[in-house]
Short mmCIF file of N, CA and C in Angstrom, two decimals:
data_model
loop_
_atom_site.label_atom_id
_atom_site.label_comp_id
_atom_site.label_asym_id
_atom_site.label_seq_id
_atom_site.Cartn_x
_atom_site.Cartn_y
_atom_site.Cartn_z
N UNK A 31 6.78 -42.72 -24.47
CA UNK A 31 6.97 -41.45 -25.14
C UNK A 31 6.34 -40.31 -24.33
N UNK A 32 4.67 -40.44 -23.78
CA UNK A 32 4.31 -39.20 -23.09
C UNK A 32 5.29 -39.12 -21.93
N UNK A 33 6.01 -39.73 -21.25
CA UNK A 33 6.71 -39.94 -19.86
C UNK A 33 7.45 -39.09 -20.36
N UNK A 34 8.42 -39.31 -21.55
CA UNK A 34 9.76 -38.64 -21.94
C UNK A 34 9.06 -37.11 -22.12
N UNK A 35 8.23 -36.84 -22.33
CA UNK A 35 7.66 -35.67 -22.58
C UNK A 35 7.10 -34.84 -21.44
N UNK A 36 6.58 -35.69 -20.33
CA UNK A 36 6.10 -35.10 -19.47
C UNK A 36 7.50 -34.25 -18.30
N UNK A 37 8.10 -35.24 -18.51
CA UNK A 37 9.55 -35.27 -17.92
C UNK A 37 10.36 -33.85 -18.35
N UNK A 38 10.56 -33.75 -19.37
CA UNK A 38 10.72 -32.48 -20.63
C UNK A 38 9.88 -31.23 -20.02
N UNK A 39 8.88 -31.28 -19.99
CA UNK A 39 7.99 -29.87 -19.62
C UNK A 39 7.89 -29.89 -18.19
N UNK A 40 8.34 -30.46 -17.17
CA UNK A 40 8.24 -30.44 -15.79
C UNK A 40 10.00 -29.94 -15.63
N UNK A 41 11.02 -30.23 -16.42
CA UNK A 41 12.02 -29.74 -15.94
C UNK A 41 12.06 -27.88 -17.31
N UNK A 42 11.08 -27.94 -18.12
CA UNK A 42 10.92 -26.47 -18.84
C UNK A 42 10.28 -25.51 -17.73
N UNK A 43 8.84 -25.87 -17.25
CA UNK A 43 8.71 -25.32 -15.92
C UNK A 43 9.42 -24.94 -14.90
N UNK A 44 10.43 -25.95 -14.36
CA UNK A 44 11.32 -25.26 -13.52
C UNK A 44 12.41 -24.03 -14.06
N UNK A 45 12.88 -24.80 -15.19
CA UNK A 45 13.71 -23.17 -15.83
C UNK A 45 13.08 -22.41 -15.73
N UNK A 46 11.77 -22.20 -16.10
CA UNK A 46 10.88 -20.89 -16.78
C UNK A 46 10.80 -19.99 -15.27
N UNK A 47 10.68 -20.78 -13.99
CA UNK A 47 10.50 -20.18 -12.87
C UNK A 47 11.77 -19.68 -12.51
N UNK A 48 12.76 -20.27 -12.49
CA UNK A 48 13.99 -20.32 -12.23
C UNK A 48 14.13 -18.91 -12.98
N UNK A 49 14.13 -19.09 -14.27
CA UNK A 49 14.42 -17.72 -15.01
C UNK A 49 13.85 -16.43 -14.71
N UNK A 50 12.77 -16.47 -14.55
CA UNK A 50 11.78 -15.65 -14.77
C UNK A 50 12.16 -14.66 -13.27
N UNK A 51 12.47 -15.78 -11.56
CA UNK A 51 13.11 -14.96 -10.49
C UNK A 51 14.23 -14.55 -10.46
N UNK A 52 15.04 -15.15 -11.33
CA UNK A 52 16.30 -14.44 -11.70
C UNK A 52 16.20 -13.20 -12.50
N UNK A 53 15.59 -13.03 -13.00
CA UNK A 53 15.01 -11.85 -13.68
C UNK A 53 15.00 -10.80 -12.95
N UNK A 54 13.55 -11.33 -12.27
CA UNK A 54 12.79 -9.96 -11.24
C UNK A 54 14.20 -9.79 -10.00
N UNK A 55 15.29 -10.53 -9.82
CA UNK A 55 16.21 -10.08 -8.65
C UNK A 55 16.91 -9.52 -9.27
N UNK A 56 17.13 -9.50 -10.47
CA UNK A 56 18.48 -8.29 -11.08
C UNK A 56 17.58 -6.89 -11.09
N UNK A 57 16.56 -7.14 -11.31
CA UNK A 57 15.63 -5.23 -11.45
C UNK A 57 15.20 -4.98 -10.29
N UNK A 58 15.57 -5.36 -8.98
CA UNK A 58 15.56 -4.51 -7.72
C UNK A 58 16.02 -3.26 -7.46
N UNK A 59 17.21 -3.14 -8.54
CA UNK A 59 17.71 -1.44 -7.94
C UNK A 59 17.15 -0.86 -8.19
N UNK A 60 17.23 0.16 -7.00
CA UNK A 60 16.30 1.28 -6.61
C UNK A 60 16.50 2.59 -7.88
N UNK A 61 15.93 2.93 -8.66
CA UNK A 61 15.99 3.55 -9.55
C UNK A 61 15.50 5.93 -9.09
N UNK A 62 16.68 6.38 -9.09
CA UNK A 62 16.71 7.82 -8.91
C UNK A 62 15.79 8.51 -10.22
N UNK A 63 14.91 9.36 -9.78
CA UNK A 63 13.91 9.80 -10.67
C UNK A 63 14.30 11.13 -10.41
N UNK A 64 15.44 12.06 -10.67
CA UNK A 64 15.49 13.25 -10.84
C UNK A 64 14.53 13.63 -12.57
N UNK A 65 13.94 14.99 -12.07
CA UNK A 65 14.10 15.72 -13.51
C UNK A 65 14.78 16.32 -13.89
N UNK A 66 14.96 16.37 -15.56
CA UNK A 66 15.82 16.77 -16.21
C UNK A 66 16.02 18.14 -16.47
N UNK A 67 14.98 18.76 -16.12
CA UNK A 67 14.88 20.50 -16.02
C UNK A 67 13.91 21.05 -15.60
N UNK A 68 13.71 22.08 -15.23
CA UNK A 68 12.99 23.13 -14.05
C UNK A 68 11.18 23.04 -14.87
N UNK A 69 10.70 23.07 -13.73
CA UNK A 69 9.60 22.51 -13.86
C UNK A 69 8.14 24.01 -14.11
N UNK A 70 7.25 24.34 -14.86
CA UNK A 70 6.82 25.78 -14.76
C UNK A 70 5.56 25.48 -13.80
N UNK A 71 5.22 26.12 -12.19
CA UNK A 71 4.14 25.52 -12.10
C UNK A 71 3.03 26.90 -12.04
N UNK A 72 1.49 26.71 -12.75
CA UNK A 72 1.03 27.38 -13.52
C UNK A 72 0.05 28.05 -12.49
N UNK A 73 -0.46 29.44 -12.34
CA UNK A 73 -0.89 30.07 -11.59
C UNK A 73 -2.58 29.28 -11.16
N UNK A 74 -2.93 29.80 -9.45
CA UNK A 74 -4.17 29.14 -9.53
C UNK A 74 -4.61 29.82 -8.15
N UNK A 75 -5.86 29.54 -7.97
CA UNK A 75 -6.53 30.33 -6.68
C UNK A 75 -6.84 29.21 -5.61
N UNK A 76 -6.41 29.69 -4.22
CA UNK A 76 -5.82 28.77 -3.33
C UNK A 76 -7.22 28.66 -2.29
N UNK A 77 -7.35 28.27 -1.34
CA UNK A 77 -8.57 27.52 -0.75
C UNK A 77 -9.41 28.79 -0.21
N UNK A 78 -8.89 29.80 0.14
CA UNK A 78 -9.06 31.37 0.47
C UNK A 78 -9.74 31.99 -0.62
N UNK A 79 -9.41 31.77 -1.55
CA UNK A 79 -10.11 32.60 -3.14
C UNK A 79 -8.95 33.58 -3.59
N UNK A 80 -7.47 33.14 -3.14
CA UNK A 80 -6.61 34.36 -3.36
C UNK A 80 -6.13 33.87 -4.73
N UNK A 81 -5.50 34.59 -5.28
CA UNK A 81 -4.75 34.35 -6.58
C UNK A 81 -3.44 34.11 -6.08
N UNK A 82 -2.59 32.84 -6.64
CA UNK A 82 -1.29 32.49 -6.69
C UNK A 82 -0.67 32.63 -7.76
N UNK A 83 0.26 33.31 -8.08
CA UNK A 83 0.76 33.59 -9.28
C UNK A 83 1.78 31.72 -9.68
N UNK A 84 2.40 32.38 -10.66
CA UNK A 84 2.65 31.02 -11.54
C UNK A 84 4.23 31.50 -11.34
N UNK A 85 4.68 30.00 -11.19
CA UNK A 85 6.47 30.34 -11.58
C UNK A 85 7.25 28.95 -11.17
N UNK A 86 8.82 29.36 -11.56
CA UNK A 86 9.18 28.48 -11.97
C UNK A 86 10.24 27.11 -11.14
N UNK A 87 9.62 26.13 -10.76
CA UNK A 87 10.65 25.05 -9.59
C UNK A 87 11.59 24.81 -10.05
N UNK A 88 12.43 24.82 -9.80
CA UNK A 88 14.00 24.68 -9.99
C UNK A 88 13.95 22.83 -9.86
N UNK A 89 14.70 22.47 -10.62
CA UNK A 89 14.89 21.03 -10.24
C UNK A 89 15.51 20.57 -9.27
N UNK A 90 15.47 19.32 -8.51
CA UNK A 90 16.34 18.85 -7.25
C UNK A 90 17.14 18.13 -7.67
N UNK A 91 18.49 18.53 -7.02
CA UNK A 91 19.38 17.16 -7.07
C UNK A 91 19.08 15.83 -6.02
N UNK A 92 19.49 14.89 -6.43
CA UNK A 92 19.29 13.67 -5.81
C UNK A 92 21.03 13.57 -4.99
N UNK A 93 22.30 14.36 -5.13
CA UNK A 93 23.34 13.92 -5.24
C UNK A 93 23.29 14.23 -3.52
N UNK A 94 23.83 13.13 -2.77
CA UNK A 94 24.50 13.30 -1.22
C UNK A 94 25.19 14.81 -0.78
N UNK A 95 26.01 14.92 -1.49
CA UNK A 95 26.53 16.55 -1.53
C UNK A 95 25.82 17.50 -1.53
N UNK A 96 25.07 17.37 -2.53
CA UNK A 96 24.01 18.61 -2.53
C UNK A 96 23.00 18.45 -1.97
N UNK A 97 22.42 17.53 -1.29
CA UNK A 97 21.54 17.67 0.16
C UNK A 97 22.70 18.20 1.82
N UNK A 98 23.89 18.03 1.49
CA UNK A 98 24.46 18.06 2.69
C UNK A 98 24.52 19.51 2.88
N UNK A 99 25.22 20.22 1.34
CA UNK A 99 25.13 20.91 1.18
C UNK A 99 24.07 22.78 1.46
N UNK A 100 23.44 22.00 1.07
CA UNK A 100 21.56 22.44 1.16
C UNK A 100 21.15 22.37 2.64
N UNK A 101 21.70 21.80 3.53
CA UNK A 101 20.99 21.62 4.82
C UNK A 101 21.89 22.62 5.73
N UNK A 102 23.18 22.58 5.29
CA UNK A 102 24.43 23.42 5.63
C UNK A 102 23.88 24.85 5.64
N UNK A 103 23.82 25.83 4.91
CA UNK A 103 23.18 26.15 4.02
C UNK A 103 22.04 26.56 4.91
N UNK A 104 21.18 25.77 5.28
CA UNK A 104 19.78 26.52 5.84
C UNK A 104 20.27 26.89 7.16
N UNK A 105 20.73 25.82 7.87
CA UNK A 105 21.50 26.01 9.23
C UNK A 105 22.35 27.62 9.37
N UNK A 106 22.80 27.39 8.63
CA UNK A 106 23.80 28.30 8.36
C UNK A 106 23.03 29.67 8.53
N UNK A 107 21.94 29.91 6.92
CA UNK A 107 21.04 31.02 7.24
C UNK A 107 20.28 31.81 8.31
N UNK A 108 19.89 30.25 9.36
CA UNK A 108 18.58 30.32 10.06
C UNK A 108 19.33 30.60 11.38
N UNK A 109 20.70 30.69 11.82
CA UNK A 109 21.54 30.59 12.67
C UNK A 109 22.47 31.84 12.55
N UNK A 110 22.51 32.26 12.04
CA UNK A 110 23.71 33.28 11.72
C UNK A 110 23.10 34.89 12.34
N UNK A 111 21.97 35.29 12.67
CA UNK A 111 21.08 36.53 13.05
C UNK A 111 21.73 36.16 14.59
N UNK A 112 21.32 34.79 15.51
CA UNK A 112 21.70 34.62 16.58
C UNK A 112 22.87 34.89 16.74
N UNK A 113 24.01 34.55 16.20
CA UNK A 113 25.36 34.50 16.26
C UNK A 113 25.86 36.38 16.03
N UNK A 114 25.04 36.61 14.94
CA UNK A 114 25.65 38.05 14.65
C UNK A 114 25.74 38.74 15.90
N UNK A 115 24.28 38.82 16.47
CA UNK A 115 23.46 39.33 17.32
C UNK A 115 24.10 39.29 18.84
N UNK A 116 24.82 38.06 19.04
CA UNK A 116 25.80 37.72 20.34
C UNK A 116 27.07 38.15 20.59
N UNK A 117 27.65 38.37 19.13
CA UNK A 117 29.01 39.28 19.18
C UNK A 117 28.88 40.74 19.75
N UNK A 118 27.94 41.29 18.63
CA UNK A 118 27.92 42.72 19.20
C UNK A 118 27.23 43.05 20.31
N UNK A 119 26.88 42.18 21.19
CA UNK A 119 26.37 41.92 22.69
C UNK A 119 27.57 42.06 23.27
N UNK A 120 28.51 41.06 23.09
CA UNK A 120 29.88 41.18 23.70
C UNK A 120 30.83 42.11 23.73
N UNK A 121 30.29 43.27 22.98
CA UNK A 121 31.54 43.94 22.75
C UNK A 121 31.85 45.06 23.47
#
């Protein structure tokens, strides 16, 4: 009888492990932590002794587009003085 029993909880053990890594491999995905709305951040005095006023972060997207977007965008800004600047050179 203990045999039949021991037998019993040595193959419950293996399920329980069995289960338990089957588990933890389905909750691997990588989970996106956007916030849900704009964030207020609150005024404070910076390592200088200056006063920083308070205001408000806009939330980030997490979406591929809107980083491509966004980088487009700075390029675009940070580039465009040069470019203006070369035409009416040429003219």
């Amino acid at each position: 009888m203990s045999h039949l029993l021991q037998g019993i909880k040595s193959k419950l053990i293996v399920y329980l492990i069995l289960l338990s890594v089957g588990n933890a491999g389905c909750d691997i995905k990588e989970k996106k932590v956007t916030p849900n709305k704009a964030t207020y951040v609150s005024p404070s005095i910076n390592y200088k002794g200056q006063f920083r006023p308070g205001y408000v972060r806009k939330s980030v997207s997490l979406n591929p587009n809107a980083i491509r977007n966004q980088t487009r965008s700075k390029y675009y800004y940070k580039t465009k003085g040069k470019y203006i600047r070369y035409r009416t050179r040429k003219k």
